[in-house]
Coordinates of C-alpha atoms and ligand atoms in Angstrom, one line a residue:
M1 CA 33.5 137.2 258.3
R2 CA 30.7 136.6 255.8
I3 CA 29.6 139.6 253.8
D4 CA 25.9 140.4 254.4
K5 CA 25.4 137.6 256.9
F6 CA 21.7 138.5 257.5
R7 CA 20.8 138.4 253.9
Y8 CA 22.4 135.0 253.6
L9 CA 20.4 133.8 256.6
A10 CA 17.2 135.3 255.2
A11 CA 17.7 133.6 251.9
E12 CA 18.2 130.3 253.6
V13 CA 15.0 130.5 255.6
I14 CA 13.0 131.6 252.5
S15 CA 14.3 128.7 250.5
K16 CA 13.6 126.2 253.2
A17 CA 10.0 127.5 253.6
L18 CA 9.4 127.4 249.8
E19 CA 10.6 123.9 249.8
E20 CA 8.2 122.9 252.5
L21 CA 5.3 124.7 250.9
F22 CA 5.9 123.2 247.5
A23 CA 7.5 119.9 248.4
G24 CA 8.6 117.9 245.5
S25 CA 8.2 118.7 241.8
S26 CA 6.8 122.2 241.9
F27 CA 9.7 123.5 244.0
A28 CA 12.0 122.3 241.3
E29 CA 9.9 124.2 238.8
I30 CA 10.6 127.6 240.3
S31 CA 14.3 126.7 240.7
L32 CA 14.8 128.9 243.8
D33 CA 17.6 127.7 245.9
S34 CA 19.0 130.0 248.6
K35 CA 21.7 131.4 246.3
N36 CA 19.2 132.4 243.8
I37 CA 17.0 134.0 246.5
Y38 CA 20.0 135.8 247.9
R39 CA 20.5 137.5 244.6
R40 CA 16.9 138.4 244.3
L41 CA 16.4 140.0 247.7
E42 CA 16.0 143.7 247.3
P43 CA 15.7 146.7 249.6
P44 CA 12.0 147.2 250.4
K45 CA 10.3 150.3 249.0
D46 CA 9.9 151.7 252.4
P47 CA 12.8 151.1 254.8
K48 CA 10.3 150.8 257.7
M49 CA 9.0 147.7 256.0
G50 CA 12.1 145.8 256.9
N51 CA 15.6 145.1 255.6
Y52 CA 15.0 142.9 252.6
A53 CA 12.0 142.2 250.3
F54 CA 11.6 139.1 248.2
P55 CA 9.1 139.6 245.4
L56 CA 6.9 136.5 244.9
F57 CA 5.1 137.4 241.7
E58 CA 7.3 135.4 239.3
A59 CA 7.2 132.2 241.3
A60 CA 3.5 132.6 242.0
K61 CA 2.9 132.9 238.3
I62 CA 4.9 129.8 237.4
L63 CA 3.0 127.8 240.0
G64 CA -0.4 129.3 239.1
K65 CA -0.9 130.7 242.6
N66 CA -2.2 134.0 244.0
P67 CA 0.9 135.8 245.2
N68 CA -0.8 137.3 248.3
E69 CA -2.2 134.0 249.3
M70 CA 1.1 132.2 248.7
N71 CA 2.9 134.9 250.7
R72 CA 0.6 134.5 253.8
Q73 CA 1.3 130.7 253.8
L74 CA 5.0 131.3 253.3
T75 CA 5.5 133.8 256.1
E76 CA 3.8 131.5 258.5
I77 CA 6.3 128.7 257.7
E78 CA 9.2 131.2 257.7
N79 CA 8.3 132.5 261.2
R80 CA 7.9 129.0 262.5
L81 CA 11.4 128.1 261.1
A82 CA 12.9 131.3 262.5
R83 CA 11.6 130.7 266.0
G84 CA 12.7 127.1 265.9
E85 CA 16.4 127.6 265.2
K86 CA 18.7 129.9 267.2
E87 CA 20.7 131.0 264.2
F88 CA 17.5 132.3 262.5
S89 CA 15.8 133.8 265.5
C90 CA 17.0 137.3 264.6
L91 CA 14.6 137.3 261.6
T92 CA 10.9 138.1 261.3
F93 CA 9.0 137.7 258.1
Q94 CA 6.0 139.7 256.9
A95 CA 3.7 139.4 254.0
V96 CA 3.0 142.7 252.3
G97 CA 1.0 142.0 249.2
G98 CA 3.3 140.0 247.0
F99 CA 6.4 141.0 248.8
N100 CA 7.9 138.7 251.3
N101 CA 9.6 141.1 253.7
V102 CA 12.4 140.3 256.2
L103 CA 13.1 142.2 259.3
I104 CA 16.3 141.9 261.2
D105 CA 16.1 142.2 264.9
G106 CA 17.7 145.6 265.9
V107 CA 19.7 144.2 268.8
A108 CA 21.2 141.4 266.7
L109 CA 22.1 143.7 263.9
A110 CA 23.7 146.2 266.3
Q111 CA 25.6 143.5 268.1
E112 CA 26.9 141.8 264.9
T113 CA 27.8 145.1 263.3
I114 CA 29.5 146.8 266.2
H115 CA 31.3 143.7 267.4
T116 CA 32.7 143.1 263.9
I117 CA 33.9 146.7 263.6
L118 CA 35.4 146.9 267.0
N119 CA 37.3 143.7 266.4
A120 CA 38.4 144.4 262.9
G121 CA 39.2 148.1 263.1
N122 CA 40.1 149.5 259.7
D123 CA 40.1 146.0 258.3
Y124 CA 36.3 146.1 258.5
G125 CA 35.0 145.4 255.0
S126 CA 38.3 143.8 253.8
S127 CA 38.2 140.5 252.2
K128 CA 40.3 137.8 250.5
D129 CA 37.8 137.4 247.6
G130 CA 40.2 138.8 245.1
Q131 CA 42.5 135.8 245.7
R132 CA 45.5 138.1 244.9
K133 CA 44.6 138.2 241.2
N134 CA 46.2 141.0 239.4
I135 CA 44.1 144.1 238.5
V136 CA 46.1 146.4 236.2
I137 CA 45.1 150.0 236.7
D138 CA 46.3 152.5 234.1
F139 CA 45.7 155.9 235.7
S140 CA 46.9 159.5 235.9
S141 CA 49.1 159.2 232.8
P142 CA 49.9 162.8 232.2
N143 CA 51.9 164.1 229.3
I144 CA 55.5 165.0 229.7
A145 CA 56.3 168.6 229.3
K146 CA 52.7 169.6 229.5
P147 CA 50.9 170.7 232.6
F148 CA 49.2 168.0 234.7
G149 CA 45.7 168.8 233.7
V150 CA 42.6 168.6 235.7
G151 CA 41.5 165.6 233.7
H152 CA 44.7 163.9 234.9
L153 CA 43.8 165.0 238.4
R154 CA 40.5 163.2 238.1
S155 CA 42.1 160.1 236.7
T156 CA 44.6 160.2 239.6
A157 CA 41.9 160.6 242.2
I158 CA 39.7 157.8 240.7
G159 CA 42.5 155.5 239.8
G160 CA 44.3 155.9 243.1
S161 CA 41.1 155.2 244.9
L162 CA 40.3 152.1 242.8
Y163 CA 43.8 150.9 243.6
R164 CA 43.0 151.0 247.3
I165 CA 39.6 149.5 246.9
F166 CA 40.8 146.5 245.0
R167 CA 43.6 146.0 247.4
K168 CA 41.1 145.9 250.3
L169 CA 39.1 143.3 248.5
G170 CA 42.1 140.9 248.3
Y171 CA 43.3 141.7 244.7
T172 CA 46.8 142.6 243.7
P173 CA 46.4 146.0 242.1
V174 CA 49.2 146.9 239.6
G175 CA 49.3 150.7 239.2
I176 CA 50.8 151.9 235.9
N177 CA 51.5 155.5 235.0
H178 CA 51.3 155.4 231.2
L179 CA 53.1 158.7 230.7
G180 CA 52.6 160.5 227.5
D181 CA 56.4 160.6 226.8
W182 CA 56.4 159.9 223.1
G183 CA 54.7 161.2 220.0
T184 CA 54.7 164.0 217.5
Q185 CA 54.1 166.7 220.1
F186 CA 57.7 166.1 221.2
G187 CA 58.9 167.1 217.8
K188 CA 57.1 170.4 218.2
M189 CA 58.5 171.0 221.7
I190 CA 62.0 170.3 220.6
V191 CA 61.7 172.7 217.7
A192 CA 60.2 175.3 219.9
Y193 CA 62.9 174.9 222.5
R194 CA 65.7 175.0 219.9
R195 CA 64.2 178.2 218.4
W196 CA 63.1 180.2 221.4
G197 CA 64.2 178.2 224.5
D198 CA 66.6 179.0 227.3
D199 CA 68.1 176.5 229.7
A200 CA 68.0 178.7 232.8
A201 CA 64.3 179.5 232.3
L202 CA 63.6 175.8 231.7
R203 CA 65.2 174.8 235.0
T204 CA 63.2 177.3 237.1
N205 CA 59.7 176.2 236.1
A206 CA 60.0 173.4 233.6
V207 CA 56.4 172.4 232.8
R208 CA 55.0 175.9 232.7
Y209 CA 57.9 177.0 230.5
L210 CA 57.6 174.1 228.1
Y211 CA 53.9 174.6 228.0
D212 CA 54.3 178.3 227.0
L213 CA 56.7 177.2 224.3
Y214 CA 54.2 174.7 223.0
V215 CA 51.5 177.3 222.9
R216 CA 53.8 179.6 221.1
F217 CA 54.6 176.9 218.5
H218 CA 51.0 176.5 217.7
K219 CA 50.5 180.2 217.2
E220 CA 53.6 180.7 215.0
E221 CA 52.7 177.6 213.0
E222 CA 49.7 179.4 211.6
T223 CA 51.9 181.9 209.9
D224 CA 55.0 179.8 209.4
P225 CA 53.9 176.4 208.0
G226 CA 57.6 175.3 207.7
L227 CA 57.5 174.7 211.4
S228 CA 55.3 171.7 211.1
E229 CA 57.6 169.9 208.7
E230 CA 60.6 170.8 211.0
A231 CA 58.7 169.3 214.0
R232 CA 57.9 166.1 212.0
Q233 CA 61.6 165.8 211.3
A234 CA 62.5 166.2 214.9
F235 CA 60.2 163.5 216.0
K236 CA 61.5 161.3 213.3
A237 CA 65.0 161.9 214.6
M238 CA 63.8 160.7 218.0
E239 CA 62.3 157.6 216.5
D240 CA 65.5 156.9 214.7
G241 CA 67.5 157.2 217.9
D242 CA 69.3 160.4 217.3
S243 CA 71.2 160.9 220.5
E244 CA 71.2 164.7 220.7
T245 CA 67.5 165.0 220.2
L246 CA 66.9 162.2 222.6
A247 CA 69.0 163.9 225.3
L248 CA 66.8 166.9 225.0
W249 CA 63.7 164.8 225.3
Q250 CA 65.2 163.0 228.4
K251 CA 65.8 166.4 230.0
F252 CA 62.2 167.5 229.4
K253 CA 61.1 164.2 230.9
D254 CA 63.2 164.3 234.0
L255 CA 62.2 167.9 234.8
S256 CA 58.5 167.1 234.3
M257 CA 58.6 164.0 236.4
A258 CA 60.1 166.0 239.3
E259 CA 57.0 168.2 239.1
F260 CA 54.5 165.4 238.7
N261 CA 56.0 163.6 241.7
K262 CA 55.2 166.6 243.9
V263 CA 51.6 166.2 243.0
Y264 CA 51.7 162.4 243.6
D265 CA 53.3 162.9 247.0
M266 CA 50.6 165.4 248.0
M267 CA 47.9 163.0 247.0
G268 CA 49.6 160.0 248.5
V269 CA 49.5 158.2 245.2
H270 CA 51.9 155.5 244.3
F271 CA 52.6 153.6 241.0
D272 CA 54.1 150.2 240.6
Y273 CA 55.4 151.1 237.2
Q274 CA 56.0 154.4 235.5
T275 CA 56.3 152.9 232.1
G276 CA 55.2 155.5 229.6
E277 CA 54.6 155.3 225.9
S278 CA 58.3 155.3 225.0
F279 CA 58.6 152.0 226.9
Y280 CA 56.9 150.3 224.0
N281 CA 59.2 151.7 221.3
D282 CA 61.2 148.5 220.8
K283 CA 58.1 146.3 221.2
M284 CA 55.8 147.7 218.6
E285 CA 57.4 146.1 215.5
A286 CA 56.7 142.6 216.7
V287 CA 53.1 143.5 217.4
I288 CA 52.7 145.1 214.0
E289 CA 54.1 141.9 212.4
R290 CA 51.7 139.8 214.4
L291 CA 48.7 142.0 213.2
M292 CA 49.9 141.7 209.6
K293 CA 50.3 137.9 209.9
A294 CA 46.8 137.7 211.2
G295 CA 45.6 139.5 208.1
L296 CA 44.3 142.5 210.0
A297 CA 46.7 145.3 209.1
E298 CA 46.5 146.7 205.6
V299 CA 48.3 149.5 203.7
S300 CA 46.1 152.4 202.9
E301 CA 47.7 155.5 201.2
G302 CA 51.1 154.4 202.4
A303 CA 49.9 154.1 206.0
L304 CA 49.3 150.9 207.9
V305 CA 45.8 150.6 209.3
V306 CA 43.3 148.1 210.7
D307 CA 39.9 148.7 209.0
L308 CA 37.1 148.9 211.6
S309 CA 34.4 150.2 209.4
R310 CA 32.1 147.2 209.9
F311 CA 32.0 148.2 213.6
N312 CA 31.2 151.8 212.8
L313 CA 34.6 152.9 214.0
P314 CA 37.3 154.9 212.2
A315 CA 40.2 152.8 211.0
C316 CA 42.9 152.3 213.6
L317 CA 46.1 153.8 212.4
L318 CA 49.2 151.8 213.3
R319 CA 51.9 153.5 211.3
K320 CA 51.9 156.6 209.3
A321 CA 53.3 156.8 205.8
D322 CA 56.5 158.3 207.1
G323 CA 56.9 155.3 209.4
A324 CA 56.0 157.0 212.7
T325 CA 53.9 155.0 215.1
L326 CA 50.9 156.3 217.0
Y327 CA 49.3 156.5 220.4
A328 CA 47.0 153.6 219.5
T329 CA 50.0 151.5 218.4
R330 CA 51.6 151.9 221.8
D331 CA 48.3 151.1 223.6
I332 CA 47.8 147.9 221.6
T333 CA 51.4 146.9 222.3
G334 CA 50.9 147.8 225.9
I335 CA 47.9 145.6 226.3
L336 CA 49.7 142.6 224.9
Y337 CA 52.8 143.3 227.0
R338 CA 50.8 143.7 230.2
W339 CA 48.9 140.5 229.5
E340 CA 52.1 138.5 229.1
T341 CA 53.6 140.2 232.2
F342 CA 50.7 140.2 234.6
H343 CA 48.1 137.7 233.3
F344 CA 45.6 140.2 234.7
E345 CA 42.1 139.4 235.9
K346 CA 41.1 142.8 234.5
A347 CA 42.9 145.8 233.1
L348 CA 41.3 149.2 233.8
Y349 CA 42.0 152.3 231.8
V350 CA 41.0 155.3 233.9
V351 CA 40.9 157.9 231.2
G352 CA 38.4 160.7 230.3
S353 CA 35.4 160.1 228.1
A354 CA 37.0 162.1 225.4
Q355 CA 39.0 159.0 224.5
H356 CA 35.9 156.7 224.3
D357 CA 36.5 155.9 220.6
H358 CA 40.2 155.5 221.0
F359 CA 39.7 152.6 223.5
R360 CA 36.9 151.1 221.5
Q361 CA 39.2 150.9 218.6
V362 CA 42.2 149.6 220.5
F363 CA 40.1 147.0 222.3
K364 CA 38.5 145.9 219.1
V365 CA 41.8 145.4 217.4
V366 CA 42.9 143.1 220.3
E367 CA 39.6 141.2 220.0
L368 CA 40.0 140.8 216.2
L369 CA 43.6 139.5 216.8
E370 CA 42.3 136.9 219.3
E371 CA 39.7 135.7 216.7
A372 CA 42.2 135.6 213.9
E373 CA 44.6 133.6 216.0
S374 CA 41.7 131.4 217.4
L375 CA 43.0 131.9 221.0
P376 CA 41.3 129.7 223.6
P377 CA 39.0 131.5 226.0
S378 CA 41.6 131.4 228.8
E379 CA 44.0 133.4 226.5
Q380 CA 41.5 135.9 225.5
I381 CA 42.3 139.4 226.7
S382 CA 39.6 141.6 225.3
P383 CA 36.8 140.6 227.8
R384 CA 39.2 141.7 230.6
L385 CA 39.7 145.2 229.2
F386 CA 37.7 148.2 230.6
H387 CA 37.8 151.8 229.8
V388 CA 36.8 153.4 233.1
E389 CA 35.7 156.7 231.6
F390 CA 34.8 159.9 233.4
G391 CA 33.5 163.3 232.6
W392 CA 35.2 166.7 232.5
I393 CA 36.1 168.9 235.4
K394 CA 34.8 172.4 234.8
F395 CA 36.1 175.4 236.5
Q396 CA 33.6 178.2 236.2
D397 CA 31.9 176.0 233.5
E398 CA 34.8 176.0 231.1
V399 CA 36.2 172.8 229.8
M400 CA 40.0 172.7 229.9
S401 CA 42.0 172.2 226.8
T402 CA 45.8 172.3 226.6
R403 CA 45.7 173.2 222.9
L404 CA 44.1 176.5 223.5
G405 CA 46.3 177.5 226.3
N406 CA 43.3 177.6 228.6
I407 CA 44.4 175.6 231.5
I408 CA 44.6 175.5 235.3
F409 CA 47.9 174.5 236.9
L410 CA 47.4 171.8 239.4
E411 CA 49.9 173.0 241.9
E412 CA 47.9 176.3 241.9
V413 CA 44.7 174.5 242.6
F414 CA 46.2 172.7 245.6
A415 CA 47.9 175.8 246.8
K416 CA 44.7 177.7 246.7
A417 CA 42.8 174.9 248.5
I418 CA 45.4 174.7 251.2
A419 CA 45.3 178.4 251.7
L420 CA 41.5 178.5 252.0
A421 CA 41.6 175.6 254.4
R422 CA 44.1 177.4 256.5
E423 CA 41.9 180.5 256.7
K424 CA 39.0 178.3 257.8
I425 CA 41.1 176.8 260.6
L426 CA 42.3 180.1 261.8
E427 CA 38.7 181.3 262.0
K428 CA 37.4 178.2 263.7
N429 CA 40.2 176.8 265.8
P430 CA 43.2 179.1 265.9
D431 CA 44.9 177.2 268.7
L432 CA 45.1 174.0 266.7
K433 CA 48.5 172.4 266.8
D434 CA 50.1 171.6 263.5
I435 CA 48.0 174.0 261.5
D436 CA 50.2 173.5 258.4
R437 CA 49.7 169.8 258.3
V438 CA 46.0 169.9 258.9
A439 CA 45.5 172.7 256.3
R440 CA 47.3 170.4 253.8
Q441 CA 45.1 167.5 254.7
I442 CA 41.9 169.5 254.4
G443 CA 42.9 171.4 251.3
I444 CA 44.0 168.3 249.4
G445 CA 41.1 166.2 250.8
A446 CA 38.7 168.9 249.5
V447 CA 40.1 168.7 246.0
I448 CA 40.1 164.9 245.9
F449 CA 36.6 164.7 247.2
A450 CA 35.3 167.2 244.8
D451 CA 36.6 164.9 242.1
L452 CA 34.9 161.9 243.5
S453 CA 31.7 163.6 244.5
T454 CA 29.7 162.9 241.4
R455 CA 29.2 159.7 239.5
K456 CA 32.3 159.4 237.4
E457 CA 30.5 159.6 234.1
K458 CA 29.2 163.1 235.0
D459 CA 31.0 166.3 234.8
V460 CA 32.4 167.9 237.9
N461 CA 31.6 171.5 238.5
F462 CA 34.4 172.7 240.6
D463 CA 33.2 175.6 242.7
W464 CA 35.6 177.2 245.2
S465 CA 32.8 178.5 247.3
K466 CA 31.6 174.9 247.9
V467 CA 34.4 172.5 248.0
L468 CA 35.8 173.7 251.3
N469 CA 32.5 174.0 253.1
F470 CA 32.6 172.2 256.4
E471 CA 28.9 171.8 256.3
G472 CA 28.2 170.9 252.7
E473 CA 28.6 167.6 250.8
T474 CA 32.4 167.9 250.9
G475 CA 35.5 166.1 252.0
P476 CA 36.1 168.7 254.8
Y477 CA 32.6 167.9 256.1
L478 CA 33.5 164.3 256.4
Q479 CA 36.9 165.1 257.9
Y480 CA 35.2 167.4 260.4
T481 CA 32.7 164.7 261.4
H482 CA 35.7 162.4 261.9
A483 CA 37.5 165.0 264.0
R484 CA 34.4 165.5 266.2
L485 CA 34.0 161.8 266.8
S486 CA 37.7 161.6 267.6
S487 CA 37.3 164.4 270.1
L488 CA 34.4 162.6 271.8
L489 CA 36.5 159.5 272.1
R490 CA 39.3 161.4 273.6
H491 CA 37.0 162.9 276.2
Y492 CA 35.7 159.4 276.9
G493 CA 39.3 158.3 277.4
N494 CA 39.2 155.9 274.4
M495 CA 37.8 153.2 276.7
V496 CA 35.4 151.6 274.2
K497 CA 34.6 148.0 275.1
P498 CA 32.6 145.5 273.2
D499 CA 30.6 144.1 276.1
I500 CA 27.8 146.6 276.0
D501 CA 24.0 146.4 276.3
F502 CA 22.9 146.7 272.6
R503 CA 19.3 147.2 273.6
L504 CA 20.3 150.7 274.7
L505 CA 20.8 151.7 271.0
H506 CA 17.1 151.7 270.2
H507 CA 16.3 155.1 268.9
P508 CA 15.4 155.2 265.2
E509 CA 18.3 157.6 264.6
E510 CA 20.7 155.1 266.0
E511 CA 19.2 152.1 264.2
R512 CA 19.6 154.0 261.0
V513 CA 23.3 154.6 261.7
I514 CA 23.8 150.9 262.5
E515 CA 22.2 149.9 259.2
F516 CA 24.6 152.2 257.4
L517 CA 27.5 150.7 259.2
Y518 CA 26.4 147.2 258.4
R519 CA 26.3 148.1 254.7
F520 CA 29.9 149.3 254.5
P521 CA 31.4 146.0 253.2
M522 CA 28.7 145.8 250.5
V523 CA 29.4 149.4 249.5
V524 CA 33.1 148.7 249.0
V525 CA 32.2 145.7 246.8
E526 CA 29.7 147.8 244.8
A527 CA 32.3 150.6 244.2
A528 CA 34.7 148.0 242.8
S529 CA 32.1 146.3 240.7
I530 CA 31.2 149.6 238.9
Y531 CA 34.7 151.0 239.1
D532 CA 33.4 154.1 240.9
P533 CA 34.8 155.4 244.2
N534 CA 31.8 157.9 244.2
V535 CA 29.8 155.0 245.6
I536 CA 31.9 155.2 248.8
G537 CA 31.9 159.0 248.8
A538 CA 28.1 159.2 248.6
Y539 CA 27.8 156.5 251.3
L540 CA 30.0 158.4 253.7
L541 CA 28.0 161.6 253.3
G542 CA 24.9 159.5 254.1
L543 CA 26.5 157.9 257.1
A544 CA 27.8 161.3 258.5
S545 CA 24.5 162.9 258.1
A546 CA 22.7 160.0 259.8
F547 CA 25.1 160.2 262.6
N548 CA 24.6 164.0 263.0
K549 CA 20.9 163.2 263.6
V550 CA 22.0 161.0 266.6
Y551 CA 24.3 163.8 267.8
Q552 CA 21.5 166.4 267.7
R553 CA 18.7 164.2 268.9
K554 CA 16.5 165.8 271.6
D555 CA 14.9 164.0 274.5
A556 CA 11.3 164.3 275.5
S557 CA 12.0 167.5 277.3
G558 CA 13.4 169.1 274.2
R559 CA 17.0 169.1 275.3
I560 CA 19.9 167.6 273.3
D561 CA 20.3 164.0 274.5
K562 CA 24.1 164.1 275.1
I563 CA 26.2 161.1 274.1
L564 CA 28.4 161.4 277.1
S565 CA 26.3 161.3 280.3
D566 CA 26.4 160.0 283.9
D567 CA 24.6 156.9 282.8
E568 CA 27.6 154.6 282.4
A569 CA 26.0 151.7 280.5
L570 CA 24.2 154.1 278.2
T571 CA 27.4 156.1 277.5
A572 CA 29.3 152.9 276.9
A573 CA 26.8 151.7 274.3
R574 CA 26.8 155.1 272.6
M575 CA 30.5 155.4 272.5
A576 CA 30.8 151.9 270.9
L577 CA 28.6 153.4 268.2
V578 CA 30.7 156.5 268.0
S579 CA 33.9 154.5 267.7
S580 CA 32.4 152.3 265.0
V581 CA 31.3 155.3 262.9
R582 CA 34.7 156.9 263.4
T583 CA 36.4 153.7 262.1
V584 CA 34.2 153.5 259.0
I585 CA 34.6 157.2 258.1
N586 CA 38.3 156.9 258.6
E587 CA 38.6 153.8 256.5
G588 CA 36.2 155.1 253.9
L589 CA 38.1 158.3 253.5
S590 CA 41.4 156.4 253.3
L591 CA 39.9 154.3 250.4
L592 CA 39.3 157.6 248.6
G593 CA 42.9 158.7 249.3
I594 CA 41.9 161.3 251.8
E595 CA 43.5 161.7 255.2
A596 CA 41.4 162.1 258.3
P597 CA 42.9 164.4 260.9
E598 CA 42.1 163.8 264.6
E599 CA 41.6 167.5 265.2
M600 CA 40.7 170.4 263.0
Ligands
LIG701 N1 48.5 160.6 228.2 C1 47.2 160.4 227.8 C2 46.5 161.8 227.8 O1 46.9 162.6 228.6 C3 46.4 159.5 228.7 C4 46.9 158.1 228.6 C5 45.9 157.1 229.2 N2 46.4 155.7 229.1 C6 46.5 155.0 228.1 N3 47.0 153.8 228.2 N4 46.2 155.4 226.9 O2 45.5 162.0 227.1

C-alpha cells in the first residue's frame, strides 16, 4: 500500500504534462521530475478547489512565461493524459491563476480509502519504512524516592505514544526509563531518613514519606548548615561503594519502583530497559578518560569541566572537586553506551523544556568528541540526538516544583479522574456492565489526552471541569464517539462488506470524512517526523467532529437522515464508512496509549 497514492499519481501526470509542454532543454531547466513535484504539491487554499495545488510561479519565472497562460496550456494536456489512461482517470486538473489544482474523483477516493481500511483493519497506516532501525526513546525517567511528577507524566504520555507511533512505522523502538537513581539528593534523603525516618512508615507509603523527609531536610538545612556536609558525605559513601548506605538506597529504589510500576500499568506503558543513572557508575571513568585524551576536559578550580563558552553555553561539569560525578556525566556516558549497544537511527530524549540547556551542553560535548577523534560520518552520533522538549503542566496555573513541596501526586490525579468518570457513567448509562473497567479507561484516557492535547512545546492547562467533558476536545469525547460507532455496528450486526456502491456516499459531509480517513497514514508519519503525538490527537478531534456532521445531517424535509434505514444498499455504504471511522479512531487512540471501550 503506497502512502498518499493519489498525490503520487497527480505528480506523475503533472510531470508528464510539463515534459510535453517544454519538450527538451527547457524542461531540464526547471528540473521538475515527479518526485520533486510530489514534494511541492500543497493543500489548496480553499478545500473546495481540489485536493492538491501545484504553484507554477517559480517554473514560469525560470522559463520566462506568464504563469496563468502556462497553467491553461498545462491543464489541457493534463486532462487529456488523465482521460487517456485508466490509472489517471480519477484525476481532473484545473487552472486557477498560477495554481495548477488537482481534484480526485470522490468515488475513487472513497473506494480506495474504505477498501484499504476494511482490508487492513488496525494495520491501516502501518508501514515498513522504518526498516526495523532502532529508535531509542528515553522517556518518563522519574526520580527515585520522589513523587512521579506531572512533568514525568507528560514525558510518559508523549514518550509512550512515540514508542507506538515508531513501531507502527516499522522501526524498532527501544524504550528506556533513565531513572534518577543516583546523585547528591540521595545523600540528603539518606541523612534525613537516618535522622528522622521510621521503617514502618516508609513501608506504608514510601514515595510520599521519603518526599516529606526530603522537604524537611531542605527546611532544616536553612538553620542547620551542618546537614549539607553530612549529605555530601553520605553520597560520597554511596559512590565509594559503602554497603550499608547502598542497602538503604536500594530499599528506597525498590519501594519507589513498586509505586511507579502501578502508574505504568495503568497507562499501559512498557520499557525495554529500566537502566537508570546508577547503571553508568562503572562506565563513566572510561568516558572521562576519553574526553581528556581528546583534549576536551580541563581542570578548573579542582573540578573537571568541558569549556563551552564559545557556544554561549555554561561549562559542562564532569566531576566535582570532591570526585563526585554529575547528571551530565551520566548522560554523556549513556549516549556513548547506547550508541555502542543499539547503533540507533535516532535517540530521542523526551524531557521538559526546563532541561533545554542541559541537553544542548551534553549533545555539544558528544559533537566535540567526534570532531576531536575525527570520526567518519557513519560513526557520528550527535546528528542523531534529539531533545524532544515539552512545556509544563499547570494545575490551576501553578507550575509544579518538587523543591518547594508544591506537588500533585499522580495516583491522586488518576484516582480523581477515575472517580469523575464513574460519576459521569452513572449519570448517563447506569446499566453499563463493567463500570469499573470503563471508568478506568475513561479516567486514564482523559488524563493522557489532556497531556497530548496541545502542541508539546506549549504548556498544558489542566482543568478538571474540562478534561472529562464528553462533548469537548477531550479523550472521553473520542472514546464516546468510538462507543457510538461501535453500537451502530452492533445494531447492524457487524455485517460490513466491501462490495458497496461508493456513489452513495456523495454528501459533502461524507466526502469530508473520507478525506480525513484517507489522510490518516500521512498524519502518523507527520507525528513521527516532528515527534509530537498531538498531531494525531488534533486529527482525531477533526475526524470525530466531521463524522458527527454526517450523523446529524438532515434531509430535504429537515429530518435527521438516519444511517441505518430500510434502504439496504445505502445502509451498507454508510456502515462501511462507519466501520472505517471506528477503525481509525480506535487505532489513533491506541497510538496515543488510550483504550477505546465498546460501550460507555
Ligand atoms: N530524572 C530526570 C528528571 O526528573 C529526567 C531524566 C531524563 N533523561 C535523561 N537521560 N536525562 O529531571
